[in-house]
mmCIF file of C-alpha atoms in Angstrom:
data_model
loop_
_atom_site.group_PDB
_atom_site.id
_atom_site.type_symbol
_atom_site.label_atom_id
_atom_site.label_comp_id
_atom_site.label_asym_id
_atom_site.label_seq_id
_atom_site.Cartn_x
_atom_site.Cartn_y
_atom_site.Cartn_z
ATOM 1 C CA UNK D 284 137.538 207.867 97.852
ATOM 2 C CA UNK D 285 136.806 209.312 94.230
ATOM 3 C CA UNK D 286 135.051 206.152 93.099
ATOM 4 C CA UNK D 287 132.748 206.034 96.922
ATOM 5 C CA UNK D 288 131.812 209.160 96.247
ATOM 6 C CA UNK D 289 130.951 208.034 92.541
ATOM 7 C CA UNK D 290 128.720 205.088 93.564
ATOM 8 C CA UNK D 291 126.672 207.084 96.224
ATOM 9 C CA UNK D 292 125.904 209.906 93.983
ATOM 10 C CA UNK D 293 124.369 207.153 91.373
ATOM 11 C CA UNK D 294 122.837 205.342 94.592
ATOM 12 C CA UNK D 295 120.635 208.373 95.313
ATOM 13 C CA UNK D 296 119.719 209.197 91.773
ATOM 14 C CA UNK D 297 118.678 205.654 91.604
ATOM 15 C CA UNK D 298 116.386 206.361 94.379
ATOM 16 C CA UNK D 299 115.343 209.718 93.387
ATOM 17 C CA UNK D 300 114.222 208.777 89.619
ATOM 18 C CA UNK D 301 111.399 206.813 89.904
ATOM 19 C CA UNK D 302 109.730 209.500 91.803
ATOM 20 C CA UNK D 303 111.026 212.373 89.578
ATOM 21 C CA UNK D 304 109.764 210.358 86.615
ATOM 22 C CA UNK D 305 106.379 209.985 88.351
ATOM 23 C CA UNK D 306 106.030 213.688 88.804
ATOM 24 C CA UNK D 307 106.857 214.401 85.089
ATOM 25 C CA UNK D 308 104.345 211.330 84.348
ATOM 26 C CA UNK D 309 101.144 213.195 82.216
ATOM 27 C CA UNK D 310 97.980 213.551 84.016
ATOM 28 C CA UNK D 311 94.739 211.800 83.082
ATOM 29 C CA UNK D 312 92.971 213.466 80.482
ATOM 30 C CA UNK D 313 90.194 215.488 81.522
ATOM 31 C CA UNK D 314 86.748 214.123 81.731
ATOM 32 C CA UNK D 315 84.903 215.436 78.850
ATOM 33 C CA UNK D 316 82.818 218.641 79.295
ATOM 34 C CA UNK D 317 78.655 217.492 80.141
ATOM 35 C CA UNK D 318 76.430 217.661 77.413
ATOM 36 C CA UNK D 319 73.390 219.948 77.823
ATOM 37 C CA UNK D 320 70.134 217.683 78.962
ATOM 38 C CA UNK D 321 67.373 217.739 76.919
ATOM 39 C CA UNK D 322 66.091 217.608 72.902
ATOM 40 C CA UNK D 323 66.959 220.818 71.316
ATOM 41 C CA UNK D 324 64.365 223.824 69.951
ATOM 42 C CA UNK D 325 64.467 222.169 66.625
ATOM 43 C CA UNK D 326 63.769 218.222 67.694
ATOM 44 C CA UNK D 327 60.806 219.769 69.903
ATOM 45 C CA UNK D 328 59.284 221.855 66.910
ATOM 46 C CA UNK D 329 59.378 218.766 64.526
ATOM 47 C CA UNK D 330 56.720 217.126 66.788
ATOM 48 C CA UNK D 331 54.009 219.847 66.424
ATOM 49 C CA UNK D 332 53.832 220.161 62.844
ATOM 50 C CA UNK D 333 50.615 218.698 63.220
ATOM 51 C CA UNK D 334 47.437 219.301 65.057
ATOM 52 C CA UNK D 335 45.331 216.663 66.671
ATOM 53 C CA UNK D 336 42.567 219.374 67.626
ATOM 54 C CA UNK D 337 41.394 218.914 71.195
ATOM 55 C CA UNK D 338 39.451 222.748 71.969
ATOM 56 C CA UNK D 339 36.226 222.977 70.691
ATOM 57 C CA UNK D 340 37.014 225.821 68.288
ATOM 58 C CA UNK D 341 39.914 227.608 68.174
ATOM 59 C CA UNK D 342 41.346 231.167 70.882
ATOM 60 C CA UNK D 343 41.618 234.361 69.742
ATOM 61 C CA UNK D 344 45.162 235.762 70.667
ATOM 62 C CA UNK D 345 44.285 239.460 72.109
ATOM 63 C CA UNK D 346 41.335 241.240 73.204
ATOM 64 C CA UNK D 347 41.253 243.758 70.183
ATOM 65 C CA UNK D 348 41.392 241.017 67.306
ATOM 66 C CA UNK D 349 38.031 239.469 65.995
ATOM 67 C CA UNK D 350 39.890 236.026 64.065
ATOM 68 C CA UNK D 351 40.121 232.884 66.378
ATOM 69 C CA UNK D 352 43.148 230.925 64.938
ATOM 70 C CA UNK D 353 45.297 229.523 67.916
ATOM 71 C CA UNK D 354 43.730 225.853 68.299
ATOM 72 C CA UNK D 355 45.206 223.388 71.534
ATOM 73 C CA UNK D 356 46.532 219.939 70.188
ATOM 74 C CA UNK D 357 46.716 216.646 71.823
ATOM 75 C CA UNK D 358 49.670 214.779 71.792
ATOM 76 C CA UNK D 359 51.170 211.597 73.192
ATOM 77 C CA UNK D 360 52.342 213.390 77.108
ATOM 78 C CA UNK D 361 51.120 216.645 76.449
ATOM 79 C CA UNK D 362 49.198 219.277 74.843
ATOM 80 C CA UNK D 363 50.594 222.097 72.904
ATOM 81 C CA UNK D 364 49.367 225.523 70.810
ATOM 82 C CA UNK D 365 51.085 227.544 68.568
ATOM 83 C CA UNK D 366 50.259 231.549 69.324
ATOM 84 C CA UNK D 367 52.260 235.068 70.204
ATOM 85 C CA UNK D 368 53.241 236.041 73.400
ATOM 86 C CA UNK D 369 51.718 238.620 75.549
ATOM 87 C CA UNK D 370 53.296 239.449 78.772
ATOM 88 C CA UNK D 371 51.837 238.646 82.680
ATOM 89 C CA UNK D 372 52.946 240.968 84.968
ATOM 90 C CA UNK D 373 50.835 239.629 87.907
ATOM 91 C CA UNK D 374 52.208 238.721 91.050
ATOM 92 C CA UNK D 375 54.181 240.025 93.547
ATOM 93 C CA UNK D 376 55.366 244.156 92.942
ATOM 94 C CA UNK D 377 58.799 244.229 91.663
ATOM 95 C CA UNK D 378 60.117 247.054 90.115
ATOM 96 C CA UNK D 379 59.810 245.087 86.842
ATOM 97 C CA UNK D 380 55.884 244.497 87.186
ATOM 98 C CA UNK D 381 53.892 247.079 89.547
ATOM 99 C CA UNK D 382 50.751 249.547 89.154
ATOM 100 C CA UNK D 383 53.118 252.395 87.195
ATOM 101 C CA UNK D 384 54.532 249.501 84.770
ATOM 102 C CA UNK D 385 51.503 247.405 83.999
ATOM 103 C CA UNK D 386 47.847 249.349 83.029
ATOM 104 C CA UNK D 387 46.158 246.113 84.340
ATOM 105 C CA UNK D 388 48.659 244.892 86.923
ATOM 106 C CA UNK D 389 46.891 242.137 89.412
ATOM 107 C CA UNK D 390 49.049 241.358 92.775
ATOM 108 C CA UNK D 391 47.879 237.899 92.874
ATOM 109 C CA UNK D 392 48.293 234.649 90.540
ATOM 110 C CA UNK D 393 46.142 231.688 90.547
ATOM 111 C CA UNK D 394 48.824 229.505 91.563
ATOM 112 C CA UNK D 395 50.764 230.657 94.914
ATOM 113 C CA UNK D 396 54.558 229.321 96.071
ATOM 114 C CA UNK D 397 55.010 227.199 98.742
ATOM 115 C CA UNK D 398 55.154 230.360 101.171
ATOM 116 C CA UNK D 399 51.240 230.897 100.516
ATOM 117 C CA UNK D 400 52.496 234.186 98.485
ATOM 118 C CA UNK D 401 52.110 234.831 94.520
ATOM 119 C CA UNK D 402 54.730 233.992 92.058
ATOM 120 C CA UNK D 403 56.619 237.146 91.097
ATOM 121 C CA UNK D 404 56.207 237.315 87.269
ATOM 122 C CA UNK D 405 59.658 239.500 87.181
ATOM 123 C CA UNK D 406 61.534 236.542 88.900
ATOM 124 C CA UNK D 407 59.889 232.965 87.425
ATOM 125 C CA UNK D 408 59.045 231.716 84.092
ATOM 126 C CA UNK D 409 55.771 230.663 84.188
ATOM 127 C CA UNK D 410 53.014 231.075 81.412
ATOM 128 C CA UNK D 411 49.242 231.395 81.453
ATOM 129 C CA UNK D 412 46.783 229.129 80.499
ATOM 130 C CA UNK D 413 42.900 230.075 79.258
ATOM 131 C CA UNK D 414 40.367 229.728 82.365
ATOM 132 C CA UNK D 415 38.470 226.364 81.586
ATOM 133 C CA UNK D 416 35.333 227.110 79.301
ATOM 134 C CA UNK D 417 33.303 225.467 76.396
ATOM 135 C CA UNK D 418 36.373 225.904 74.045
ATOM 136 C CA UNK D 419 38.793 224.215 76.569
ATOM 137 C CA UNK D 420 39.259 223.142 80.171
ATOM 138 C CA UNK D 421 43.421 222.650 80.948
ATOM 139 C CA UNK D 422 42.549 220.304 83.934
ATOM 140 C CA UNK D 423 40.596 217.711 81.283
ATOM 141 C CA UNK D 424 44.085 217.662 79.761
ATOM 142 C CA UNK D 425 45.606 216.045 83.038
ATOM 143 C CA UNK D 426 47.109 219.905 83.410
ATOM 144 C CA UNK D 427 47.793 221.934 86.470
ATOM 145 C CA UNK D 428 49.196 224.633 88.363
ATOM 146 C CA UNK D 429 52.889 224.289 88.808
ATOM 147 C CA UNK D 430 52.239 221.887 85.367
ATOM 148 C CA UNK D 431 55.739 221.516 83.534
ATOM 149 C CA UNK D 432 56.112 223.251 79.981
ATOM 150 C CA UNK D 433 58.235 224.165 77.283
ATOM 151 C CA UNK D 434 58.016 227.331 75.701
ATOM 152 C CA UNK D 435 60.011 227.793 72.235
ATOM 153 C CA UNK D 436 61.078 230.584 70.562
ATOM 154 C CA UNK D 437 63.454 231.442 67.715
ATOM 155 C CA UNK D 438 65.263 228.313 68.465
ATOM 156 C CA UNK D 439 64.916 228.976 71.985
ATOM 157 C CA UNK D 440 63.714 227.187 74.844
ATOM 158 C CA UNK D 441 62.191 227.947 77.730
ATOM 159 C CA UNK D 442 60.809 225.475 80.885
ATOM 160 C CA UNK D 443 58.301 227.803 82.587
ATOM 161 C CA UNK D 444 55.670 226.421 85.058
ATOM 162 C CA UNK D 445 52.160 226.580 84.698
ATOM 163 C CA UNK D 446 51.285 229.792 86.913
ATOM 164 C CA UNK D 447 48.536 231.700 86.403
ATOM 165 C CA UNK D 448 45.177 231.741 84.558
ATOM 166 C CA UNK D 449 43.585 234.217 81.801
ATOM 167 C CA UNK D 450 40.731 235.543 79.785
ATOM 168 C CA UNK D 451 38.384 232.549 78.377
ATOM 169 C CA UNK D 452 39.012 233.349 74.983
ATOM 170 C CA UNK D 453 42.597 234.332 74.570
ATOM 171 C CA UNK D 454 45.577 232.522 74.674
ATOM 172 C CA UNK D 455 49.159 232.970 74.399
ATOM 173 C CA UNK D 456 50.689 234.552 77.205
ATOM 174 C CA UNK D 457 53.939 234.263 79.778
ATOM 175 C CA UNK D 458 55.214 236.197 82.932
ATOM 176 C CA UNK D 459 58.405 238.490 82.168
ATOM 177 C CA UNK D 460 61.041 236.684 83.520
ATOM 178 C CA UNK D 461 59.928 234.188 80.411
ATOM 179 C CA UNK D 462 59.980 236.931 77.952
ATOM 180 C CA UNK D 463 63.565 238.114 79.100
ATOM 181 C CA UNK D 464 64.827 234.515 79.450
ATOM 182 C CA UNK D 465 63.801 233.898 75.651
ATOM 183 C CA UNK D 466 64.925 237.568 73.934
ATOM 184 C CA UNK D 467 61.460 238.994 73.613
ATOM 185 C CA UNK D 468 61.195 242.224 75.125
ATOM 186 C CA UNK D 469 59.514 241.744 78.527
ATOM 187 C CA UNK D 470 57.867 245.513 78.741
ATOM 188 C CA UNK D 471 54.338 244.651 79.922
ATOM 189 C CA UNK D 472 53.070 247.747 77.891
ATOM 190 C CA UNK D 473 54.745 247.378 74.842
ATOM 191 C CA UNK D 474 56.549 244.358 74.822
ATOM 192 C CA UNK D 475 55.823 240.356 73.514
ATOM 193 C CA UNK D 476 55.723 239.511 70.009
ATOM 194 C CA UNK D 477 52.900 238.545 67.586
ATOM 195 C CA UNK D 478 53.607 235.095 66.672
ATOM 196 C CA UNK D 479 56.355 232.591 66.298
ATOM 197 C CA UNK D 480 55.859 231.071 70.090
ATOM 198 C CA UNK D 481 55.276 227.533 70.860
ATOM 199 C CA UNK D 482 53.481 226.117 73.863
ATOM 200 C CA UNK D 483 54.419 222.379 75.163
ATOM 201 C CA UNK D 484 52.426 221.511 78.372
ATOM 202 C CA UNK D 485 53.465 218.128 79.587
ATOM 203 C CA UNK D 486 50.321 215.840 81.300
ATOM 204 C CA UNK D 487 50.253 214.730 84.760
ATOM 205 C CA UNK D 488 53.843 216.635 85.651
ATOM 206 C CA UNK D 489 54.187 218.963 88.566
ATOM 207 C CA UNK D 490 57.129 221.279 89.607
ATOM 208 C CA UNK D 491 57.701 221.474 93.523
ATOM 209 C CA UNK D 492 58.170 223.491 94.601
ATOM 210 C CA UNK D 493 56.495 226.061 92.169
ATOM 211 C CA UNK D 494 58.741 228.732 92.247
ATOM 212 C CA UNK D 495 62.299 226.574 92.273
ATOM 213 C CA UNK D 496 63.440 227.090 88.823
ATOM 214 C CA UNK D 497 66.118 224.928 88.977
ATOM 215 C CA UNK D 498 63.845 222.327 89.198
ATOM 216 C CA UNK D 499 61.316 223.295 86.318
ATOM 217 C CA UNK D 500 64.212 222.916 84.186
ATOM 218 C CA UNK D 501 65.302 219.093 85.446
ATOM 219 C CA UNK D 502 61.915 218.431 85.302
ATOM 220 C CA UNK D 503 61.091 219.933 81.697
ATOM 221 C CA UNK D 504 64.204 218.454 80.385
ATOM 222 C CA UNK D 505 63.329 214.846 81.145
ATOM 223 C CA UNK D 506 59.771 214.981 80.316
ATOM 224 C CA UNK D 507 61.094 217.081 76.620
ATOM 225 C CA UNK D 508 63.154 214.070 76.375
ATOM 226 C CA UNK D 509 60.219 211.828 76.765
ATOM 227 C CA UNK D 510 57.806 213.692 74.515
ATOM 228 C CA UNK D 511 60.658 213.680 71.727
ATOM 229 C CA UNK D 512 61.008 210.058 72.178
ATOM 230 C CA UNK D 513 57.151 209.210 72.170
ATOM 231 C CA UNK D 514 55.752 211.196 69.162
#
């Protein structure tokens, strides 16, 4: 009876193994983590260290300065310039950009969302470009609103949308949400920085719609990609 009991005890560990065994099997290592898209700060800046001059002279980079030394570059995809940043507080009122915030607050952009309504500067990167003059016209450059660019900054980098328009003569400016995304204090009375700030405007690219972020980033990354590859 001893020896029944024996052989049906071994019976059902027989049975019983091959599925503990499969329990205790290891499980298949873990995908590796996804690498972030898109050329880094450094691979972007290598391809504007020099200028194939396309303005006819060069911007100034505020109202109160008298020396025009920001010039706009061709390149193969895309133009670029090399300036400070001042900050755009136009748009829609947030608490962030408004009349008590912003001395010379505007509540409308040149380039509107999908809705019909302004971008809101506080919410979405977007930078300015110069209106077109004698010095420069964007749209000769195969450049738009809702244009894809790359904005870099103390290794940094920002895709912002083309979304509003400025002064003729003065270049070098982005909405706050652009300032905050890249460390530069956003403050439209006291905040940008002087210098350091690079401008990379791809050709023929649009973001739709304007105001999706998400998408000016997909979009910027693949045509970074491109421009890295191509110059």
């Amino acid at each position: 009876m001893r020896k029944l009991i024996l052989l049906a005890t071994m019976a059902l560990a027989a049975a019983v193994m091959p599925s503990a065994l499969a329990s205790a099997a290891p499980a298949p290592a873990a995908a590796p983590a996804s690498v972030e898209a898109g050329p880094t700060a450094a691979q972007l800046l290598a391809k504007t260290t020099s200028c194939n001059q396309i303005s006819n002279g060069k911007y100034k980079t505020d109202e109160d300065v008298s020396a025009k030394t920001v010039a706009v570059c061709d390149a193969n995809g895309a133009v670029f310039w090399k300036a400070d940043m001042d900050i755009d507080c136009d748009g829609q009122r947030t608490t962030q950009c408004n009349e008590d915030t912003d001395c010379c607050y505007q509540d409308d952009t040149a380039f509107h969302q999908s809705d019909g309504k302004p971008l809101s500067a506080a919410k979405l990167p977007y930078i300015v470009v110069p209106s077109s003059s004698s010095i420069w016209k964007y749209s000769s450059s195969q450049l738009k609103g809702g244009g894809s660019c790359a904005v870099v900054y103390n290794g940094k980098i920002e895709y912002a949308v083309i979304g509003d328009t400025g002064p003729t003569q003065i270049i070098g400016e982005a909405s706050y949400a652009t300032a905050k995304d890249l460390g530069i204090n956003p403050d439209p009375s006291n905040g940008g920085t002087d210098s350091g700030v690079t401008y990379i405007c791809f050709k023929n690219s649009t973001v739709s719609p304007i105001e999706n972020h998400t998408n000016a980033i997909s979009k910027g990354e693949s045509l970074a990609t491109t421009f890295v590859n191509n110059n």
